[in-house]
């Protein structure tokens, strides 16, 4: 039998109508009303500092003034909001801006596919294309990887609970340990290559390797430049494609526009979503090396591939990447977070360790319950923040890249209080 308070909830709480699948709102039950940059307010006027950024979909902050002005202009001028993949003035402008602002300065050349507007759809497109190009079936994915929730992408995702929900086998994926997983290194990549090359090794060459250079949901695990370079070399020797899932780590989150820039690698396919529209509007992109664009017309179709509102804000968001002060601002903020994390983890080295890079850093707790309690305490103290990692043991600090410095320090101060309270409570509980 259900407890009475739950019955009451169902009568008085209209949100109880929402399916049990709801997740974030369970731990952070505020009813949000409005937001500006890194601050949100609920309907009772309580203020929250955003250390969540909609899981990396709000890198440029809420209601970014520049983006909003362009969006309002587009609406005032009766722009074509849903255009399938018909040509629009806004799509042309976006393609040109992407070439000039992102690709040309980095010496990159990619064709651009507009898939359905979610990250998982970009991943589906990337793996379908890899299989088509190579005529091979399996995809190598890594331990603790997260690539989305639709069947193809779910097969690549490590999380067991999410995988079980599929209800059917999720085949044609070969799992390798990500760098650092129980001390795994490039040696595991080379051993896999040996198995594939061995006439009796029992492994077929894969269509592609898919990797996050920093595992966002998997616990802020950072692949080293050397490991990423080995991965690119192994993939290339096997005739397999290298797909970088930059859905979370891309668009500046790891410090540079693409997360793989630091390693100097050139993936065959790149998936972008989350902050590519810059305004929280659904949009995703698949970047494809020109000679691999083997799609036939309409082969990966989708109704909402022409979300012009998202194209307008995406184009405006790219303008920030032409401003050196914006890029320097990410570095400055990353540095502040690193320093803070270094201090806090140095004080409790048995319980806390520092994870991540750029503005996707956090603390791994030896006790996952402690991480969750810190997140809840921080929420009650006005911070939106989540945990990640296989057991929810990593507290993930993801403010907008544009967070005001005073608000960043205010948020970190509140978070320090929450960590110190919970860690000392935990320590005294163990002692008792
Ligand atoms: C969020 C995410 C996805 C899935 O994107 P959705 O828009 O939720 O489908 C895929 N890969 C990574 C790395 C992500 O962080």
Coordinates of C-alpha atoms and ligand atoms in Angstrom, one line a residue:
X1 CA 0.0 0.0 0.0
X2 CA 1.1 3.5 -0.7
X3 CA 1.8 5.8 2.3
X4 CA -0.9 8.4 2.8
X5 CA 1.4 11.4 2.0
X6 CA 2.0 10.0 -1.5
X7 CA -1.8 9.8 -2.1
X8 CA -2.1 13.4 -0.9
X9 CA 0.7 14.3 -3.3
X10 CA -1.2 12.8 -6.2
X11 CA -4.3 14.9 -5.3
X12 CA -2.6 18.2 -4.6
X13 CA 0.5 18.0 -6.7
X14 CA -0.1 18.4 -10.4
X15 CA 3.5 17.3 -11.2
X16 CA 2.6 13.9 -9.9
X17 CA 0.8 13.5 -13.2
X18 CA 4.2 13.4 -14.9
X19 CA 5.4 9.9 -15.6
X20 CA 7.6 8.1 -13.0
X21 CA 10.4 8.4 -15.6
X22 CA 11.0 12.0 -14.4
X23 CA 14.4 12.3 -12.7
X24 CA 16.2 15.6 -12.0
X25 CA 13.0 17.2 -10.5
X26 CA 12.9 14.5 -7.8
X27 CA 16.0 15.8 -6.0
X28 CA 15.5 19.4 -7.0
X29 CA 11.8 20.0 -6.6
X30 CA 11.8 23.8 -7.1
X31 CA 9.2 25.2 -9.5
X32 CA 11.4 27.4 -11.7
X33 CA 10.1 30.6 -13.1
X34 CA 12.8 32.7 -14.8
X35 CA 16.5 32.9 -15.2
X36 CA 19.3 35.2 -16.3
X37 CA 22.8 33.9 -17.1
X38 CA 23.9 31.8 -14.1
X39 CA 21.0 32.6 -11.8
X40 CA 17.5 31.1 -11.7
X41 CA 14.5 32.0 -9.6
X42 CA 11.6 29.8 -8.5
X43 CA 8.0 30.8 -8.3
X44 CA 8.5 31.8 -4.6
X45 CA 11.3 34.1 -5.5
X46 CA 14.1 31.8 -4.2
X47 CA 17.3 32.3 -6.1
X48 CA 19.5 29.4 -7.4
X49 CA 23.0 29.6 -8.8
X50 CA 23.3 27.3 -11.8
X51 CA 26.1 24.7 -11.5
X52 CA 24.1 22.4 -13.8
X53 CA 23.7 24.4 -17.1
X54 CA 21.0 21.9 -18.2
X55 CA 23.8 19.2 -18.3
X56 CA 25.8 21.4 -20.6
X57 CA 23.0 22.7 -22.9
X58 CA 23.3 26.3 -21.4
X59 CA 27.0 27.1 -21.9
X60 CA 26.2 30.7 -22.8
X61 CA 23.9 31.2 -19.8
X62 CA 20.1 31.6 -19.6
X63 CA 18.5 34.2 -21.9
X64 CA 21.9 35.3 -23.2
X65 CA 21.2 38.9 -24.3
X66 CA 23.0 38.6 -27.6
X67 CA 21.2 35.4 -28.5
X68 CA 17.8 36.6 -27.3
X69 CA 18.0 39.8 -29.4
X70 CA 18.6 37.8 -32.6
X71 CA 15.8 35.4 -31.7
X72 CA 13.3 38.2 -31.0
X73 CA 14.3 39.8 -34.3
X74 CA 13.7 36.5 -36.1
X75 CA 10.2 36.1 -34.5
X76 CA 9.3 39.7 -35.2
X77 CA 10.2 39.3 -38.9
X78 CA 8.0 36.1 -39.2
X79 CA 10.9 33.8 -39.9
X80 CA 10.3 30.2 -41.0
X81 CA 10.5 28.3 -37.7
X82 CA 10.2 24.7 -39.0
X83 CA 11.7 24.2 -42.4
X84 CA 12.6 20.5 -42.6
X85 CA 15.9 20.7 -44.6
X86 CA 14.6 23.3 -47.0
X87 CA 17.0 26.2 -47.6
X88 CA 16.6 29.2 -45.3
X89 CA 18.5 32.4 -45.0
X90 CA 19.3 31.4 -41.4
X91 CA 20.7 28.0 -42.3
X92 CA 23.0 29.6 -45.0
X93 CA 24.2 32.1 -42.4
X94 CA 24.9 29.4 -39.9
X95 CA 26.8 27.2 -42.4
X96 CA 29.0 30.1 -43.4
X97 CA 29.6 31.1 -39.8
X98 CA 30.5 27.6 -38.8
X99 CA 33.0 27.4 -41.6
X100 CA 34.6 30.8 -40.9
X101 CA 34.5 30.8 -37.1
X102 CA 35.1 27.1 -36.2
X103 CA 36.5 25.1 -39.1
X104 CA 38.8 27.5 -41.0
X105 CA 40.8 28.8 -38.0
X106 CA 41.4 25.2 -36.9
X107 CA 42.3 23.9 -40.4
X108 CA 39.3 21.5 -40.3
X109 CA 37.2 20.5 -43.2
X110 CA 33.9 18.7 -42.5
X111 CA 30.6 18.3 -44.3
X112 CA 27.7 19.2 -42.0
X113 CA 24.7 17.0 -41.4
X114 CA 21.6 18.2 -39.6
X115 CA 20.1 15.1 -37.9
X116 CA 17.1 15.1 -35.7
X117 CA 17.6 17.8 -32.9
X118 CA 18.8 15.6 -30.0
X119 CA 22.2 14.3 -29.1
X120 CA 21.2 10.7 -29.4
X121 CA 20.0 11.2 -32.9
X122 CA 23.4 12.6 -33.9
X123 CA 25.0 9.5 -32.5
X124 CA 22.5 7.2 -34.4
X125 CA 23.4 9.0 -37.6
X126 CA 27.2 8.7 -36.9
X127 CA 27.1 5.0 -36.3
X128 CA 24.7 4.3 -39.2
X129 CA 27.1 6.2 -41.5
X130 CA 30.1 4.4 -40.1
X131 CA 28.5 1.0 -40.8
X132 CA 27.5 2.1 -44.3
X133 CA 31.0 3.5 -45.1
X134 CA 32.9 0.5 -43.9
X135 CA 30.5 -2.3 -44.5
X136 CA 31.3 -3.5 -41.0
X137 CA 28.9 -4.0 -38.0
X138 CA 30.5 -3.6 -34.7
X139 CA 31.3 -0.3 -32.9
X140 CA 33.9 -0.1 -30.2
X141 CA 32.6 1.9 -27.2
X142 CA 34.3 2.5 -23.8
X143 CA 33.5 1.7 -20.2
X144 CA 31.4 4.4 -18.5
X145 CA 30.6 6.0 -21.9
X146 CA 27.3 7.8 -22.3
X147 CA 26.0 8.3 -25.8
X148 CA 22.2 8.6 -25.5
X149 CA 19.0 6.6 -24.9
X150 CA 17.7 5.5 -28.3
X151 CA 18.5 1.9 -29.3
X152 CA 21.7 2.3 -31.3
X153 CA 23.2 4.9 -28.9
X154 CA 22.0 3.0 -25.9
X155 CA 24.0 0.0 -27.1
X156 CA 27.1 2.2 -26.9
X157 CA 26.2 3.5 -23.4
X158 CA 27.7 1.7 -20.4
X159 CA 25.0 2.4 -17.8
X160 CA 23.4 -1.0 -16.9
X161 CA 20.1 0.3 -15.6
X162 CA 19.6 2.4 -18.8
X163 CA 20.6 -0.6 -21.0
X164 CA 18.2 -3.0 -19.2
X165 CA 15.3 -0.6 -20.1
X166 CA 15.9 -1.6 -23.7
X167 CA 14.2 -5.0 -23.0
X168 CA 16.1 -6.6 -25.9
X169 CA 19.8 -7.4 -26.6
X170 CA 21.9 -4.4 -27.7
X171 CA 24.3 -6.1 -30.0
X172 CA 27.2 -5.2 -32.3
X173 CA 29.1 -3.2 -29.8
X174 CA 32.5 -4.2 -28.4
X175 CA 33.4 -2.6 -25.0
X176 CA 37.0 -1.6 -24.2
X177 CA 38.2 0.0 -21.0
X178 CA 38.5 3.8 -21.1
X179 CA 41.9 5.2 -20.1
X180 CA 42.3 4.9 -16.3
X181 CA 39.5 2.3 -15.9
X182 CA 41.3 0.0 -13.4
X183 CA 44.5 1.4 -14.6
X184 CA 43.8 0.7 -18.3
X185 CA 46.1 2.4 -20.7
X186 CA 46.9 2.5 -24.4
X187 CA 48.1 -1.1 -24.0
X188 CA 44.5 -2.3 -24.0
X189 CA 43.9 -0.6 -27.4
X190 CA 47.0 -2.3 -28.8
X191 CA 46.0 -5.7 -27.4
X192 CA 42.6 -5.3 -29.1
X193 CA 44.3 -4.4 -32.3
X194 CA 46.4 -7.6 -32.0
X195 CA 43.2 -9.7 -31.5
X196 CA 41.6 -8.1 -34.6
X197 CA 44.8 -8.8 -36.7
X198 CA 45.2 -12.3 -35.4
X199 CA 43.5 -14.8 -37.8
X200 CA 42.4 -16.7 -34.8
X201 CA 41.8 -13.7 -32.4
X202 CA 38.1 -13.9 -32.7
X203 CA 37.5 -10.2 -33.1
X204 CA 36.3 -8.6 -36.3
X205 CA 37.5 -5.1 -37.2
X206 CA 35.0 -2.5 -36.1
X207 CA 33.2 0.0 -38.2
X208 CA 34.2 2.7 -35.7
X209 CA 35.4 3.7 -32.3
X210 CA 33.2 6.2 -30.5
X211 CA 34.7 8.2 -27.6
X212 CA 34.1 11.1 -25.3
X213 CA 37.4 12.8 -24.6
X214 CA 36.0 13.7 -21.2
X215 CA 33.3 11.4 -20.0
X216 CA 30.5 13.7 -18.9
X217 CA 28.0 11.3 -17.3
X218 CA 30.6 8.6 -16.7
X219 CA 32.4 10.6 -13.9
X220 CA 34.4 13.4 -15.5
X221 CA 37.1 11.0 -16.6
X222 CA 39.7 12.8 -18.8
X223 CA 41.5 10.9 -21.6
X224 CA 45.1 12.0 -21.9
X225 CA 46.4 13.4 -25.2
X226 CA 48.7 10.4 -25.7
X227 CA 45.8 7.9 -25.2
X228 CA 43.6 9.8 -27.7
X229 CA 46.5 9.9 -30.2
X230 CA 46.9 6.1 -29.8
X231 CA 43.2 5.6 -30.2
X232 CA 43.3 7.7 -33.5
X233 CA 46.3 5.7 -34.7
X234 CA 44.7 2.3 -33.9
X235 CA 41.5 3.2 -35.6
X236 CA 43.3 4.4 -38.7
X237 CA 45.4 1.3 -39.0
X238 CA 42.3 -0.9 -38.7
X239 CA 40.4 1.1 -41.4
X240 CA 37.8 2.0 -38.7
X241 CA 36.4 5.5 -38.3
X242 CA 37.0 7.6 -35.2
X243 CA 33.8 9.3 -33.8
X244 CA 34.2 11.9 -31.1
X245 CA 31.0 12.4 -29.2
X246 CA 31.4 16.0 -28.3
X247 CA 27.8 16.5 -27.3
X248 CA 28.7 17.5 -23.7
X249 CA 32.5 18.3 -23.8
X250 CA 32.2 20.3 -27.0
X251 CA 31.1 24.0 -27.5
X252 CA 33.7 25.2 -25.0
X253 CA 32.8 23.1 -22.0
X254 CA 36.3 21.5 -21.8
X255 CA 38.0 24.8 -22.5
X256 CA 38.2 24.9 -26.3
X257 CA 35.5 24.7 -28.9
X258 CA 36.1 21.0 -29.6
X259 CA 37.3 18.9 -26.8
X260 CA 39.8 17.0 -29.0
X261 CA 41.8 20.1 -30.0
X262 CA 44.2 19.7 -27.1
X263 CA 45.2 16.2 -28.5
X264 CA 45.7 17.4 -32.1
X265 CA 43.6 14.5 -33.5
X266 CA 41.2 14.8 -36.4
X267 CA 38.2 12.6 -35.9
X268 CA 36.4 11.2 -38.9
X269 CA 33.0 12.1 -37.4
X270 CA 32.1 14.6 -34.7
X271 CA 28.7 14.7 -32.9
X272 CA 27.6 18.1 -31.4
X273 CA 24.4 18.9 -29.6
X274 CA 23.5 20.3 -26.1
X275 CA 25.1 23.8 -26.4
X276 CA 25.4 24.1 -30.2
X277 CA 22.2 26.2 -30.4
X278 CA 23.4 28.2 -27.4
X279 CA 19.9 29.0 -26.1
X280 CA 18.7 25.6 -25.0
X281 CA 16.8 25.1 -28.3
X282 CA 17.0 21.6 -29.6
X283 CA 19.6 21.1 -32.3
X284 CA 22.4 18.8 -33.2
X285 CA 25.1 18.4 -35.8
X286 CA 27.1 15.6 -37.3
X287 CA 30.4 16.7 -38.8
X288 CA 31.7 14.3 -41.5
X289 CA 35.0 14.2 -43.3
X290 CA 34.0 15.0 -46.9
X291 CA 35.1 11.7 -48.4
X292 CA 33.0 9.8 -45.9
X293 CA 29.7 11.5 -46.8
X294 CA 28.2 8.4 -48.3
X295 CA 24.6 9.2 -47.4
X296 CA 21.9 9.0 -50.0
X297 CA 19.3 11.7 -50.0
X298 CA 16.8 11.3 -47.2
X299 CA 18.6 8.2 -45.8
X300 CA 18.6 9.7 -42.3
X301 CA 15.5 11.9 -42.4
X302 CA 13.7 13.7 -39.6
X303 CA 11.0 16.3 -39.2
X304 CA 12.7 18.7 -36.8
X305 CA 16.0 18.9 -38.6
X306 CA 15.3 22.5 -39.6
X307 CA 14.7 24.2 -36.2
X308 CA 15.4 27.6 -37.5
X309 CA 15.1 29.3 -34.1
X310 CA 18.1 27.1 -33.0
X311 CA 20.0 28.1 -36.1
X312 CA 19.6 31.8 -35.4
X313 CA 20.9 31.4 -31.8
X314 CA 23.6 29.0 -32.9
X315 CA 24.9 31.5 -35.4
X316 CA 24.9 34.3 -32.7
X317 CA 26.6 32.0 -30.2
X318 CA 29.5 31.4 -32.7
X319 CA 30.2 35.2 -32.6
X320 CA 31.5 34.7 -29.1
X321 CA 34.2 32.4 -30.5
X322 CA 35.6 35.4 -32.5
X323 CA 36.2 37.3 -29.2
X324 CA 39.5 36.5 -27.5
X325 CA 38.1 37.8 -24.2
X326 CA 35.4 35.1 -24.3
X327 CA 37.9 32.3 -24.7
X328 CA 40.2 33.8 -22.0
X329 CA 37.1 34.0 -19.7
X330 CA 36.6 30.2 -19.9
X331 CA 40.2 29.7 -18.9
X332 CA 40.0 32.1 -16.0
X333 CA 36.9 30.5 -14.7
X334 CA 38.3 27.0 -15.2
X335 CA 41.3 28.0 -13.2
X336 CA 39.2 29.3 -10.3
X337 CA 37.3 26.0 -10.2
X338 CA 40.6 24.0 -10.4
X339 CA 42.2 25.9 -7.6
X340 CA 39.1 25.5 -5.4
X341 CA 38.9 21.8 -6.1
X342 CA 42.6 21.4 -5.4
X343 CA 42.2 23.0 -2.0
X344 CA 39.2 21.1 -1.0
X345 CA 40.5 17.7 -2.1
X346 CA 43.9 18.3 -0.5
X347 CA 42.2 18.8 2.8
X348 CA 40.4 15.4 2.7
X349 CA 42.5 13.3 0.3
X350 CA 41.1 9.9 1.6
X351 CA 37.6 11.0 0.8
X352 CA 37.8 13.5 -2.0
X353 CA 39.6 13.6 -5.3
X354 CA 39.6 16.1 -8.1
X355 CA 38.2 15.2 -11.5
X356 CA 37.7 16.8 -15.0
X357 CA 39.0 19.7 -17.0
X358 CA 37.8 23.1 -18.2
X359 CA 34.3 23.9 -16.9
X360 CA 33.4 20.3 -16.5
X361 CA 35.3 19.5 -13.2
X362 CA 34.2 18.1 -9.9
X363 CA 34.9 16.0 -6.9
X364 CA 34.8 12.3 -6.6
X365 CA 33.7 11.1 -3.2
X366 CA 34.9 7.8 -1.7
X367 CA 31.2 7.4 -0.5
X368 CA 28.6 8.0 -3.2
X369 CA 25.9 8.7 -0.6
X370 CA 28.0 11.5 0.6
X371 CA 28.2 13.0 -2.9
X372 CA 24.4 12.9 -3.1
X373 CA 23.9 14.4 0.3
X374 CA 26.2 17.3 -0.7
X375 CA 24.2 17.9 -3.8
X376 CA 21.0 17.9 -1.9
X377 CA 22.4 20.2 0.8
X378 CA 23.8 22.5 -1.9
X379 CA 20.4 22.6 -3.6
X380 CA 18.7 23.5 -0.3
X381 CA 21.3 26.3 0.0
X382 CA 20.5 27.7 -3.5
X383 CA 22.7 25.8 -5.9
X384 CA 21.5 23.6 -8.8
X385 CA 24.0 20.8 -9.1
X386 CA 24.1 17.1 -10.0
X387 CA 26.2 14.0 -9.5
X388 CA 27.6 11.7 -12.2
X389 CA 29.7 8.6 -12.3
X390 CA 28.8 4.9 -12.2
X391 CA 27.6 5.2 -8.6
X392 CA 26.7 8.9 -8.6
X393 CA 29.9 9.5 -6.6
X394 CA 31.1 12.5 -8.6
X395 CA 29.7 16.0 -7.8
X396 CA 29.8 17.8 -11.1
X397 CA 30.4 21.6 -11.3
X398 CA 29.1 22.9 -14.6
X399 CA 28.3 26.6 -14.5
X400 CA 27.6 28.5 -17.7
X401 CA 30.9 29.5 -19.4
X402 CA 29.7 33.1 -18.9
X403 CA 29.0 33.0 -15.2
X404 CA 29.9 36.3 -13.4
X405 CA 33.1 35.9 -11.3
X406 CA 31.3 37.0 -8.1
X407 CA 28.5 34.5 -8.6
X408 CA 31.0 31.8 -9.3
X409 CA 32.8 32.5 -6.0
X410 CA 29.5 32.8 -4.2
X411 CA 28.5 29.4 -5.5
X412 CA 31.8 27.8 -4.7
X413 CA 31.6 29.2 -1.1
X414 CA 28.2 27.6 -0.6
X415 CA 29.4 24.4 -2.1
X416 CA 32.4 24.3 0.2
X417 CA 30.1 24.7 3.2
X418 CA 28.0 21.8 1.9
X419 CA 31.0 19.6 1.3
X420 CA 32.6 20.4 4.7
X421 CA 29.3 19.8 6.6
X422 CA 28.7 16.4 5.0
X423 CA 32.3 15.2 5.1
X424 CA 32.6 16.0 8.8
X425 CA 29.2 14.5 9.6
X426 CA 30.3 11.4 7.6
X427 CA 33.6 11.3 9.5
X428 CA 31.9 11.5 12.9
X429 CA 29.4 8.8 11.9
X430 CA 32.3 6.5 11.0
X431 CA 34.0 7.3 14.3
X432 CA 30.8 6.6 16.3
Ligands
LIG1 C1 23.7 14.3 -23.4 C2 24.6 13.4 -24.2 C3 24.1 12.6 -25.2 C4 22.6 12.5 -25.6 O1 22.0 13.7 -25.9 P1 20.4 13.8 -25.8 O2 20.1 15.2 -26.4 O3 20.1 13.7 -24.4 O4 19.9 12.7 -26.6 C5 25.0 11.9 -26.0 N1 26.3 11.9 -25.7 C6 26.8 12.7 -24.7 C7 28.3 12.7 -24.4 C8 26.0 13.4 -23.9 O5 26.4 14.1 -22.8

